Amino acid sequence: MSDKVSYGSVSLVRQGDYRFYSFTMPSDVLAETCFVVNRDEDPIEGFQRELDKKRAAEIANYIDSGLGTIPSSIVLSAQEDSDFYYDSKRKSVSFLSINKAFLIIDGQHRVYGFKLAKTALRIPVVVYENLSKRDESRLFIDINSKQKGVPTELLLDIKKMAEYENDTEQYLRELFDTFSTENDSVLYNRLSASKREKGKITRSVFNTAVKPLVKVFGNKNSDEIYEIFNSYLIAFNEGVLVPHKLEEQAFNTTVFKAISGFFPIITARVKDRFGAIYSVDNYYEFTEITGQRIKPAKLATPTNAYKPIVDHLEESLKQEFTL
Amino acid sequence: MIPEIKIIHQLSLNEIFEVKLLTESDLKAWVANGHYLVSECLEPSTKNRATEFELQFQQSEILHASLANDCNRFAQAAIESIWSVGKINKLPKSTGWAAVQMYYSAFFAAHALLRIYGLACSQLEGDYVDKVFQIASVTELDGGVSSIENGFYFSSILNNKIKFNKLKDSHADTWLSFSKLLIWLIDNISNTTGLGKHKSDALTLISNIKAALHMSGAAKGNWPSQIRNKVNYQHTHGVWYPYKGALHDHDIVLRNTEWLKSPVSFDLGGKNNDILTLYNVSNSIVSLMYHLMNYGYERAGKVSLPLSKGIFRLINQIRAA
């Protein structure tokens, strides 16, 4: 028979027909007494997503870094076997410390992270009791469909402030900011730092498109890369997009990724013919040929896949060989 | 937008197109408000009075807004002037005032163009320069001069400083300042980013306008001003009744919407027809101003309050009428 544990400073909260208890409990107790059922394990009762172990490990590392706090509550459903009891006079709850006392409605990765972490914390929890399986699954759906994640763009934007950037992120941010401000930038006013805007490239799309190029950029600083990449984008616009009246497509997410993906291919050709002189004119030598041979529909009506467009651009660039 | 405009725009003070401040301040008001320090000790010129000074500022927002307001005011004056050029039914050959109006539209457009590049020719009355002198005195940078001369000043912005130099003639010196701007553009077009062909075309456009301004030995680039004076004060070129010796084609001269065309579409060659050339030169300068402003405005996302409430509203009103 397991011992009963008790915690005080409990708030009873009533919302509509529901009542739940809010309090804190030690992370190790939480980890030992909570469980999840996912649909693979139990297709009838399970509703949780499969656990992403990598994500849980990241949370554990975050807690062990000593700086991490996770202030949002874990939402639990007390199971019948837990013998969960609320003492209204003492404002306390008690329950049996067994390994299936609480079903996790929201926060399975955080709980698993607490299990992996070396550091012990007190964790805010919200506990419902007497929920049916239907109520538990509805609550899960409500929580996971109505809460909205922070947009990636905003997270990227505030990472600098939080001093969380790695070297690549810092490099990409500097490049993005230069493209946002310089007077000769082909992307001036067509980039959006912290939110999605129609006709603009977001920071996350920019990073996704340009990150694979960082290894091609070598040791050049972001100002040098700005000069080169901006020259390429201008030449691409003049050689490929302008002749087909497709200038606006440069700011379509898929097309921008494709244009970026084409950069190493065409730059290799520029370097081969002109040496490391990456001027607009030198790029134009090749973008003009590409523009003459492309099928405009590939850029005008792109799907979500950018690699086929890169392949098409590369194919269009290839000179026909004749003796 | 023609590629030449994209090239020439790269050298502009782009902040002019990003002004979101609701202020009616202009450059004179900015000087009068005194939010700056005098950065160089004043030096006496004639009668122990200074005729140049340099101001150092921390916040550029109001200064850019002031320049944008000035720019917008001159641009509107240019458009108003050129739009009122037209044929008078009872005087179908009369092109005297039309020539003067064309000149003024170009003159106002030159003022607006200067401001797009952070330059200005402005009349500073006594109260304005006194404010500068007060600040110089308080900070012990008056250099022992008795005052700063009021009058017509040329100003240019470099980083967080704006330098003022006194000019003499409000028309000739405005044209000289404009001509210097064109020379600066010619010298710097090679530093822009774009196709060599587009840079070359931009160079040709600016060089042609500059050459036209210096026709007939006009050393200050004030050829339009010289023609205006001849037409206005000597009644030459057959533009006034009885139109004696008129060489120009009245129908061509009295077209008043040519400036909406690209600035490269005007023949600035001269060909001994001063009136026709004055019209072409004026049209090309107004066109250059309009297309640069239109491109800068749209490129910045049409956020500029002075321009959206000013020149672009005016153009929409006239078009809708």
mmCIF file with all atom_site columns, N, CA and C in Angstrom, chain A residues 166-228:
data_model
loop_
_atom_site.group_PDB
_atom_site.id
_atom_site.type_symbol
_atom_site.label_atom_id
_atom_site.label_alt_id
_atom_site.label_comp_id
_atom_site.label_asym_id
_atom_site.label_entity_id
_atom_site.label_seq_id
_atom_site.pdbx_PDB_ins_code
_atom_site.Cartn_x
_atom_site.Cartn_y
_atom_site.Cartn_z
_atom_site.occupancy
_atom_site.B_iso_or_equiv
_atom_site.pdbx_formal_charge
_atom_site.auth_seq_id
_atom_site.auth_comp_id
_atom_site.auth_asym_id
_atom_site.auth_atom_id
_atom_site.pdbx_PDB_model_num
ATOM 1   N N  . ASN A 1 166 ? 22.297 31.216 -31.650 1.00 0.00 ? 166 ASN A N  1
ATOM 2   C CA . ASN A 1 166 ? 23.589 30.604 -31.940 1.00 0.00 ? 166 ASN A CA 1
ATOM 3   C C  . ASN A 1 166 ? 24.259 31.403 -33.071 1.00 0.00 ? 166 ASN A C  1
ATOM 4   N N  . ASP A 1 167 ? 25.475 31.007 -33.452 1.00 0.00 ? 167 ASP A N  1
ATOM 5   C CA . ASP A 1 167 ? 26.234 31.792 -34.429 1.00 0.00 ? 167 ASP A CA 1
ATOM 6   C C  . ASP A 1 167 ? 25.503 31.912 -35.762 1.00 0.00 ? 167 ASP A C  1
ATOM 7   N N  . THR A 1 168 ? 24.924 30.801 -36.210 1.00 0.00 ? 168 THR A N  1
ATOM 8   C CA . THR A 1 168 ? 24.223 30.826 -37.508 1.00 0.00 ? 168 THR A CA 1
ATOM 9   C C  . THR A 1 168 ? 23.012 31.745 -37.449 1.00 0.00 ? 168 THR A C  1
ATOM 10  N N  . GLU A 1 169 ? 22.271 31.644 -36.352 1.00 0.00 ? 169 GLU A N  1
ATOM 11  C CA . GLU A 1 169 ? 21.083 32.503 -36.208 1.00 0.00 ? 169 GLU A CA 1
ATOM 12  C C  . GLU A 1 169 ? 21.475 33.974 -36.187 1.00 0.00 ? 169 GLU A C  1
ATOM 13  N N  . GLN A 1 170 ? 22.576 34.258 -35.501 1.00 0.00 ? 170 GLN A N  1
ATOM 14  C CA . GLN A 1 170 ? 23.044 35.654 -35.449 1.00 0.00 ? 170 GLN A CA 1
ATOM 15  C C  . GLN A 1 170 ? 23.440 36.137 -36.849 1.00 0.00 ? 170 GLN A C  1
ATOM 16  N N  . TYR A 1 171 ? 24.131 35.282 -37.568 1.00 0.00 ? 171 TYR A N  1
ATOM 17  C CA . TYR A 1 171 ? 24.575 35.597 -38.931 1.00 0.00 ? 171 TYR A CA 1
ATOM 18  C C  . TYR A 1 171 ? 23.372 35.874 -39.836 1.00 0.00 ? 171 TYR A C  1
ATOM 19  N N  . LEU A 1 172 ? 22.380 34.992 -39.728 1.00 0.00 ? 172 LEU A N  1
ATOM 20  C CA . LEU A 1 172 ? 21.186 35.147 -40.573 1.00 0.00 ? 172 LEU A CA 1
ATOM 21  C C  . LEU A 1 172 ? 20.399 36.394 -40.178 1.00 0.00 ? 172 LEU A C  1
ATOM 22  N N  . ARG A 1 173 ? 20.378 36.692 -38.882 1.00 0.00 ? 173 ARG A N  1
ATOM 23  C CA . ARG A 1 173 ? 19.669 37.892 -38.446 1.00 0.00 ? 173 ARG A CA 1
ATOM 24  C C  . ARG A 1 173 ? 20.347 39.144 -39.001 1.00 0.00 ? 173 ARG A C  1
ATOM 25  N N  . GLU A 1 174 ? 21.674 39.176 -38.928 1.00 0.00 ? 174 GLU A N  1
ATOM 26  C CA . GLU A 1 174 ? 22.401 40.345 -39.450 1.00 0.00 ? 174 GLU A CA 1
ATOM 27  C C  . GLU A 1 174 ? 22.135 40.506 -40.946 1.00 0.00 ? 174 GLU A C  1
ATOM 28  N N  . LEU A 1 175 ? 22.136 39.392 -41.653 1.00 0.00 ? 175 LEU A N  1
ATOM 29  C CA . LEU A 1 175 ? 21.893 39.433 -43.097 1.00 0.00 ? 175 LEU A CA 1
ATOM 30  C C  . LEU A 1 175 ? 20.471 39.917 -43.385 1.00 0.00 ? 175 LEU A C  1
ATOM 31  N N  . PHE A 1 176 ? 19.517 39.372 -42.652 1.00 0.00 ? 176 PHE A N  1
ATOM 32  C CA . PHE A 1 176 ? 18.111 39.766 -42.803 1.00 0.00 ? 176 PHE A CA 1
ATOM 33  C C  . PHE A 1 176 ? 17.956 41.262 -42.531 1.00 0.00 ? 176 PHE A C  1
ATOM 34  N N  . ASP A 1 177 ? 18.581 41.742 -41.451 1.00 0.00 ? 177 ASP A N  1
ATOM 35  C CA . ASP A 1 177 ? 18.447 43.156 -41.086 1.00 0.00 ? 177 ASP A CA 1
ATOM 36  C C  . ASP A 1 177 ? 19.089 44.057 -42.134 1.00 0.00 ? 177 ASP A C  1
ATOM 37  N N  . THR A 1 178 ? 20.203 43.616 -42.718 1.00 0.00 ? 178 THR A N  1
ATOM 38  C CA . THR A 1 178 ? 20.843 44.422 -43.767 1.00 0.00 ? 178 THR A CA 1
ATOM 39  C C  . THR A 1 178 ? 19.933 44.497 -44.986 1.00 0.00 ? 178 THR A C  1
ATOM 40  N N  . PHE A 1 179 ? 19.343 43.372 -45.355 1.00 0.00 ? 179 PHE A N  1
ATOM 41  C CA . PHE A 1 179 ? 18.410 43.362 -46.487 1.00 0.00 ? 179 PHE A CA 1
ATOM 42  C C  . PHE A 1 179 ? 17.189 44.246 -46.203 1.00 0.00 ? 179 PHE A C  1
ATOM 43  N N  . SER A 1 180 ? 16.847 44.385 -44.922 1.00 0.00 ? 180 SER A N  1
ATOM 44  C CA . SER A 1 180 ? 15.670 45.189 -44.569 1.00 0.00 ? 180 SER A CA 1
ATOM 45  C C  . SER A 1 180 ? 15.928 46.685 -44.673 1.00 0.00 ? 180 SER A C  1
ATOM 46  N N  . THR A 1 181 ? 17.185 47.091 -44.536 1.00 0.00 ? 181 THR A N  1
ATOM 47  C CA . THR A 1 181 ? 17.449 48.527 -44.386 1.00 0.00 ? 181 THR A CA 1
ATOM 48  C C  . THR A 1 181 ? 18.212 49.169 -45.547 1.00 0.00 ? 181 THR A C  1
ATOM 49  N N  . GLU A 1 182 ? 19.032 48.414 -46.253 1.00 0.00 ? 182 GLU A N  1
ATOM 50  C CA . GLU A 1 182 ? 19.895 49.056 -47.249 1.00 0.00 ? 182 GLU A CA 1
ATOM 51  C C  . GLU A 1 182 ? 19.097 49.603 -48.428 1.00 0.00 ? 182 GLU A C  1
ATOM 52  N N  . ASN A 1 183 ? 19.560 50.734 -48.926 1.00 0.00 ? 183 ASN A N  1
ATOM 53  C CA . ASN A 1 183 ? 18.818 51.426 -49.983 1.00 0.00 ? 183 ASN A CA 1
ATOM 54  C C  . ASN A 1 183 ? 18.851 50.685 -51.317 1.00 0.00 ? 183 ASN A C  1
ATOM 55  N N  . ASP A 1 184 ? 19.865 49.867 -51.529 1.00 0.00 ? 184 ASP A N  1
ATOM 56  C CA . ASP A 1 184 ? 19.929 49.149 -52.803 1.00 0.00 ? 184 ASP A CA 1
ATOM 57  C C  . ASP A 1 184 ? 19.366 47.729 -52.670 1.00 0.00 ? 184 ASP A C  1
ATOM 58  N N  . SER A 1 185 ? 18.788 47.433 -51.514 1.00 0.00 ? 185 SER A N  1
ATOM 59  C CA . SER A 1 185 ? 18.307 46.068 -51.277 1.00 0.00 ? 185 SER A CA 1
ATOM 60  C C  . SER A 1 185 ? 17.091 45.748 -52.122 1.00 0.00 ? 185 SER A C  1
ATOM 61  N N  . VAL A 1 186 ? 17.169 44.622 -52.794 1.00 0.00 ? 186 VAL A N  1
ATOM 62  C CA . VAL A 1 186 ? 16.031 44.176 -53.601 1.00 0.00 ? 186 VAL A CA 1
ATOM 63  C C  . VAL A 1 186 ? 14.903 43.675 -52.690 1.00 0.00 ? 186 VAL A C  1
ATOM 64  N N  . LEU A 1 187 ? 15.215 43.436 -51.422 1.00 0.00 ? 187 LEU A N  1
ATOM 65  C CA . LEU A 1 187 ? 14.204 42.959 -50.476 1.00 0.00 ? 187 LEU A CA 1
ATOM 66  C C  . LEU A 1 187 ? 13.732 44.053 -49.527 1.00 0.00 ? 187 LEU A C  1
ATOM 67  N N  . TYR A 1 188 ? 14.113 45.308 -49.802 1.00 0.00 ? 188 TYR A N  1
ATOM 68  C CA . TYR A 1 188 ? 13.700 46.406 -48.932 1.00 0.00 ? 188 TYR A CA 1
ATOM 69  C C  . TYR A 1 188 ? 12.165 46.439 -48.841 1.00 0.00 ? 188 TYR A C  1
ATOM 70  N N  . ASN A 1 189 ? 11.670 46.492 -47.602 1.00 0.00 ? 189 ASN A N  1
ATOM 71  C CA . ASN A 1 189 ? 10.230 46.535 -47.330 1.00 0.00 ? 189 ASN A CA 1
ATOM 72  C C  . ASN A 1 189 ? 9.479  45.290 -47.830 1.00 0.00 ? 189 ASN A C  1
ATOM 73  N N  . ARG A 1 190 ? 10.211 44.257 -48.169 1.00 0.00 ? 190 ARG A N  1
ATOM 74  C CA . ARG A 1 190 ? 9.557  43.016 -48.569 1.00 0.00 ? 190 ARG A CA 1
ATOM 75  C C  . ARG A 1 190 ? 9.897  41.900 -47.578 1.00 0.00 ? 190 ARG A C  1
ATOM 76  N N  . LEU A 1 191 ? 10.442 42.285 -46.429 1.00 0.00 ? 191 LEU A N  1
ATOM 77  C CA . LEU A 1 191 ? 10.738 41.312 -45.373 1.00 0.00 ? 191 LEU A CA 1
ATOM 78  C C  . LEU A 1 191 ? 9.919  41.675 -44.146 1.00 0.00 ? 191 LEU A C  1
ATOM 79  N N  . SER A 1 192 ? 9.463  40.665 -43.428 1.00 0.00 ? 192 SER A N  1
ATOM 80  C CA . SER A 1 192 ? 8.709  40.927 -42.207 1.00 0.00 ? 192 SER A CA 1
ATOM 81  C C  . SER A 1 192 ? 9.390  40.206 -41.055 1.00 0.00 ? 192 SER A C  1
ATOM 82  N N  . ALA A 1 193 ? 9.787  40.986 -40.048 1.00 0.00 ? 193 ALA A N  1
ATOM 83  C CA . ALA A 1 193 ? 10.610 40.409 -38.983 1.00 0.00 ? 193 ALA A CA 1
ATOM 84  C C  . ALA A 1 193 ? 9.821  39.550 -38.012 1.00 0.00 ? 193 ALA A C  1
ATOM 85  N N  . SER A 1 194 ? 8.655  39.993 -37.596 1.00 0.00 ? 194 SER A N  1
ATOM 86  C CA . SER A 1 194 ? 8.030  39.309 -36.466 1.00 0.00 ? 194 SER A CA 1
ATOM 87  C C  . SER A 1 194 ? 6.625  38.791 -36.731 1.00 0.00 ? 194 SER A C  1
ATOM 88  N N  . LYS A 1 195 ? 6.099  38.994 -37.917 1.00 0.00 ? 195 LYS A N  1
ATOM 89  C CA . LYS A 1 195 ? 4.763  38.443 -38.187 1.00 0.00 ? 195 LYS A CA 1
ATOM 90  C C  . LYS A 1 195 ? 4.625  38.125 -39.662 1.00 0.00 ? 195 LYS A C  1
ATOM 91  N N  . ARG A 1 196 ? 3.620  37.313 -39.968 1.00 0.00 ? 196 ARG A N  1
ATOM 92  C CA . ARG A 1 196 ? 3.396  36.955 -41.363 1.00 0.00 ? 196 ARG A CA 1
ATOM 93  C C  . ARG A 1 196 ? 2.612  38.065 -42.050 1.00 0.00 ? 196 ARG A C  1
ATOM 94  N N  . GLU A 1 197 ? 3.088  38.488 -43.214 1.00 0.00 ? 197 GLU A N  1
ATOM 95  C CA . GLU A 1 197 ? 2.390  39.522 -43.981 1.00 0.00 ? 197 GLU A CA 1
ATOM 96  C C  . GLU A 1 197 ? 2.359  39.101 -45.435 1.00 0.00 ? 197 GLU A C  1
ATOM 97  N N  . LYS A 1 198 ? 1.218  39.341 -46.056 1.00 0.00 ? 198 LYS A N  1
ATOM 98  C CA . LYS A 1 198 ? 1.069  38.956 -47.458 1.00 0.00 ? 198 LYS A CA 1
ATOM 99  C C  . LYS A 1 198 ? 2.086  39.699 -48.320 1.00 0.00 ? 198 LYS A C  1
ATOM 100 N N  . GLY A 1 199 ? 2.714  38.975 -49.226 1.00 0.00 ? 199 GLY A N  1
ATOM 101 C CA . GLY A 1 199 ? 3.673  39.607 -50.130 1.00 0.00 ? 199 GLY A CA 1
ATOM 102 C C  . GLY A 1 199 ? 5.028  39.887 -49.511 1.00 0.00 ? 199 GLY A C  1
ATOM 103 N N  . LYS A 1 200 ? 5.242  39.375 -48.298 1.00 0.00 ? 200 LYS A N  1
ATOM 104 C CA . LYS A 1 200 ? 6.541  39.593 -47.652 1.00 0.00 ? 200 LYS A CA 1
ATOM 105 C C  . LYS A 1 200 ? 7.137  38.262 -47.199 1.00 0.00 ? 200 LYS A C  1
ATOM 106 N N  . ILE A 1 201 ? 8.457  38.244 -47.161 1.00 0.00 ? 201 ILE A N  1
ATOM 107 C CA . ILE A 1 201 ? 9.184  37.054 -46.709 1.00 0.00 ? 201 ILE A CA 1
ATOM 108 C C  . ILE A 1 201 ? 9.383  37.176 -45.205 1.00 0.00 ? 201 ILE A C  1
ATOM 109 N N  . THR A 1 202 ? 8.944  36.175 -44.457 1.00 0.00 ? 202 THR A N  1
ATOM 110 C CA . THR A 1 202 ? 9.123  36.246 -43.005 1.00 0.00 ? 202 THR A CA 1
ATOM 111 C C  . THR A 1 202 ? 10.564 35.857 -42.642 1.00 0.00 ? 202 THR A C  1
ATOM 112 N N  . ARG A 1 203 ? 10.899 36.197 -41.412 1.00 0.00 ? 203 ARG A N  1
ATOM 113 C CA . ARG A 1 203 ? 12.254 35.872 -40.951 1.00 0.00 ? 203 ARG A CA 1
ATOM 114 C C  . ARG A 1 203 ? 12.470 34.357 -40.960 1.00 0.00 ? 203 ARG A C  1
ATOM 115 N N  . SER A 1 204 ? 11.438 33.601 -40.588 1.00 0.00 ? 204 SER A N  1
ATOM 116 C CA . SER A 1 204 ? 11.635 32.145 -40.538 1.00 0.00 ? 204 SER A CA 1
ATOM 117 C C  . SER A 1 204 ? 11.791 31.566 -41.951 1.00 0.00 ? 204 SER A C  1
ATOM 118 N N  . VAL A 1 205 ? 11.032 32.102 -42.923 1.00 0.00 ? 205 VAL A N  1
ATOM 119 C CA . VAL A 1 205 ? 11.192 31.632 -44.302 1.00 0.00 ? 205 VAL A CA 1
ATOM 120 C C  . VAL A 1 205 ? 12.580 32.012 -44.817 1.00 0.00 ? 205 VAL A C  1
ATOM 121 N N  . PHE A 1 206 ? 12.989 33.247 -44.514 1.00 0.00 ? 206 PHE A N  1
ATOM 122 C CA . PHE A 1 206 ? 14.312 33.711 -44.927 1.00 0.00 ? 206 PHE A CA 1
ATOM 123 C C  . PHE A 1 206 ? 15.388 32.776 -44.358 1.00 0.00 ? 206 PHE A C  1
ATOM 124 N N  . ASN A 1 207 ? 15.259 32.479 -43.066 1.00 0.00 ? 207 ASN A N  1
ATOM 125 C CA . ASN A 1 207 ? 16.254 31.608 -42.431 1.00 0.00 ? 207 ASN A CA 1
ATOM 126 C C  . ASN A 1 207 ? 16.243 30.207 -43.046 1.00 0.00 ? 207 ASN A C  1
ATOM 127 N N  . THR A 1 208 ? 15.041 29.678 -43.273 1.00 0.00 ? 208 THR A N  1
ATOM 128 C CA . THR A 1 208 ? 14.955 28.339 -43.873 1.00 0.00 ? 208 THR A CA 1
ATOM 129 C C  . THR A 1 208 ? 15.598 28.336 -45.258 1.00 0.00 ? 208 THR A C  1
ATOM 130 N N  . ALA A 1 209 ? 15.351 29.405 -46.020 1.00 0.00 ? 209 ALA A N  1
ATOM 131 C CA . ALA A 1 209 ? 15.861 29.460 -47.393 1.00 0.00 ? 209 ALA A CA 1
ATOM 132 C C  . ALA A 1 209 ? 17.379 29.679 -47.432 1.00 0.00 ? 209 ALA A C  1
ATOM 133 N N  . VAL A 1 210 ? 17.875 30.514 -46.530 1.00 0.00 ? 210 VAL A N  1
ATOM 134 C CA . VAL A 1 210 ? 19.277 30.939 -46.625 1.00 0.00 ? 210 VAL A CA 1
ATOM 135 C C  . VAL A 1 210 ? 20.216 30.071 -45.774 1.00 0.00 ? 210 VAL A C  1
ATOM 136 N N  . LYS A 1 211 ? 19.666 29.437 -44.731 1.00 0.00 ? 211 LYS A N  1
ATOM 137 C CA . LYS A 1 211 ? 20.518 28.639 -43.839 1.00 0.00 ? 211 LYS A CA 1
ATOM 138 C C  . LYS A 1 211 ? 21.368 27.606 -44.596 1.00 0.00 ? 211 LYS A C  1
ATOM 139 N N  . PRO A 1 212 ? 20.783 26.872 -45.557 1.00 0.00 ? 212 PRO A N  1
ATOM 140 C CA . PRO A 1 212 ? 21.629 25.886 -46.268 1.00 0.00 ? 212 PRO A CA 1
ATOM 141 C C  . PRO A 1 212 ? 22.787 26.539 -47.035 1.00 0.00 ? 212 PRO A C  1
ATOM 142 N N  . LEU A 1 213 ? 22.696 27.851 -47.257 1.00 0.00 ? 213 LEU A N  1
ATOM 143 C CA . LEU A 1 213 ? 23.748 28.524 -48.036 1.00 0.00 ? 213 LEU A CA 1
ATOM 144 C C  . LEU A 1 213 ? 24.923 28.953 -47.162 1.00 0.00 ? 213 LEU A C  1
ATOM 145 N N  . VAL A 1 214 ? 24.723 28.928 -45.839 1.00 0.00 ? 214 VAL A N  1
ATOM 146 C CA . VAL A 1 214 ? 25.755 29.474 -44.957 1.00 0.00 ? 214 VAL A CA 1
ATOM 147 C C  . VAL A 1 214 ? 27.092 28.788 -45.183 1.00 0.00 ? 214 VAL A C  1
ATOM 148 N N  . LYS A 1 215 ? 27.032 27.478 -45.418 1.00 0.00 ? 215 LYS A N  1
ATOM 149 C CA . LYS A 1 215 ? 28.309 26.768 -45.652 1.00 0.00 ? 215 LYS A CA 1
ATOM 150 C C  . LYS A 1 215 ? 28.946 27.200 -46.972 1.00 0.00 ? 215 LYS A C  1
ATOM 151 N N  . VAL A 1 216 ? 28.120 27.630 -47.924 1.00 0.00 ? 216 VAL A N  1
ATOM 152 C CA . VAL A 1 216 ? 28.652 28.131 -49.198 1.00 0.00 ? 216 VAL A CA 1
ATOM 153 C C  . VAL A 1 216 ? 29.275 29.517 -48.990 1.00 0.00 ? 216 VAL A C  1
ATOM 154 N N  . PHE A 1 217 ? 28.717 30.280 -48.046 1.00 0.00 ? 217 PHE A N  1
ATOM 155 C CA . PHE A 1 217 ? 29.197 31.648 -47.805 1.00 0.00 ? 217 PHE A CA 1
ATOM 156 C C  . PHE A 1 217 ? 30.628 31.656 -47.256 1.00 0.00 ? 217 PHE A C  1
ATOM 157 N N  . GLY A 1 218 ? 31.053 30.537 -46.651 1.00 0.00 ? 218 GLY A N  1
ATOM 158 C CA . GLY A 1 218 ? 32.424 30.437 -46.147 1.00 0.00 ? 218 GLY A CA 1
ATOM 159 C C  . GLY A 1 218 ? 32.687 31.431 -45.038 1.00 0.00 ? 218 GLY A C  1
ATOM 160 N N  . ASN A 1 219 ? 33.838 32.084 -45.100 1.00 0.00 ? 219 ASN A N  1
ATOM 161 C CA . ASN A 1 219 ? 34.237 32.985 -44.013 1.00 0.00 ? 219 ASN A CA 1
ATOM 162 C C  . ASN A 1 219 ? 33.789 34.422 -44.222 1.00 0.00 ? 219 ASN A C  1
ATOM 163 N N  . LYS A 1 220 ? 33.070 34.661 -45.289 1.00 0.00 ? 220 LYS A N  1
ATOM 164 C CA . LYS A 1 220 ? 32.683 36.048 -45.577 1.00 0.00 ? 220 LYS A CA 1
ATOM 165 C C  . LYS A 1 220 ? 31.688 36.551 -44.524 1.00 0.00 ? 220 LYS A C  1
ATOM 166 N N  . ASN A 1 221 ? 31.852 37.824 -44.148 1.00 0.00 ? 221 ASN A N  1
ATOM 167 C CA . ASN A 1 221 ? 30.927 38.370 -43.153 1.00 0.00 ? 221 ASN A CA 1
ATOM 168 C C  . ASN A 1 221 ? 29.589 38.708 -43.807 1.00 0.00 ? 221 ASN A C  1
ATOM 169 N N  . SER A 1 222 ? 28.604 39.062 -42.976 1.00 0.00 ? 222 SER A N  1
ATOM 170 C CA . SER A 1 222 ? 27.244 39.240 -43.497 1.00 0.00 ? 222 SER A CA 1
ATOM 171 C C  . SER A 1 222 ? 27.159 40.416 -44.477 1.00 0.00 ? 222 SER A C  1
ATOM 172 N N  . ASP A 1 223 ? 28.005 41.446 -44.299 1.00 0.00 ? 223 ASP A N  1
ATOM 173 C CA . ASP A 1 223 ? 27.981 42.579 -45.240 1.00 0.00 ? 223 ASP A CA 1
ATOM 174 C C  . ASP A 1 223 ? 28.444 42.145 -46.638 1.00 0.00 ? 223 ASP A C  1
ATOM 175 N N  . GLU A 1 224 ? 29.497 41.342 -46.663 1.00 0.00 ? 224 GLU A N  1
ATOM 176 C CA . GLU A 1 224 ? 30.000 40.851 -47.956 1.00 0.00 ? 224 GLU A CA 1
ATOM 177 C C  . GLU A 1 224 ? 28.960 39.954 -48.635 1.00 0.00 ? 224 GLU A C  1
ATOM 178 N N  . ILE A 1 225 ? 28.340 39.093 -47.815 1.00 0.00 ? 225 ILE A N  1
ATOM 179 C CA . ILE A 1 225 ? 27.333 38.190 -48.374 1.00 0.00 ? 225 ILE A CA 1
ATOM 180 C C  . ILE A 1 225 ? 26.116 38.974 -48.851 1.00 0.00 ? 225 ILE A C  1
ATOM 181 N N  . TYR A 1 226 ? 25.781 40.036 -48.125 1.00 0.00 ? 226 TYR A N  1
ATOM 182 C CA . TYR A 1 226 ? 24.670 40.885 -48.577 1.00 0.00 ? 226 TYR A CA 1
ATOM 183 C C  . TYR A 1 226 ? 24.944 41.392 -49.992 1.00 0.00 ? 226 TYR A C  1
ATOM 184 N N  . GLU A 1 227 ? 26.142 41.918 -50.215 1.00 0.00 ? 227 GLU A N  1
ATOM 185 C CA . GLU A 1 227 ? 26.502 42.470 -51.534 1.00 0.00 ? 227 GLU A CA 1
ATOM 186 C C  . GLU A 1 227 ? 26.334 41.405 -52.620 1.00 0.00 ? 227 GLU A C  1
ATOM 187 N N  . ILE A 1 228 ? 26.826 40.203 -52.322 1.00 0.00 ? 228 ILE A N  1
ATOM 188 C CA . ILE A 1 228 ? 26.811 39.129 -53.325 1.00 0.00 ? 228 ILE A CA 1
ATOM 189 C C  . ILE A 1 228 ? 25.390 38.624 -53.551 1.00 0.00 ? 228 ILE A C  1
#
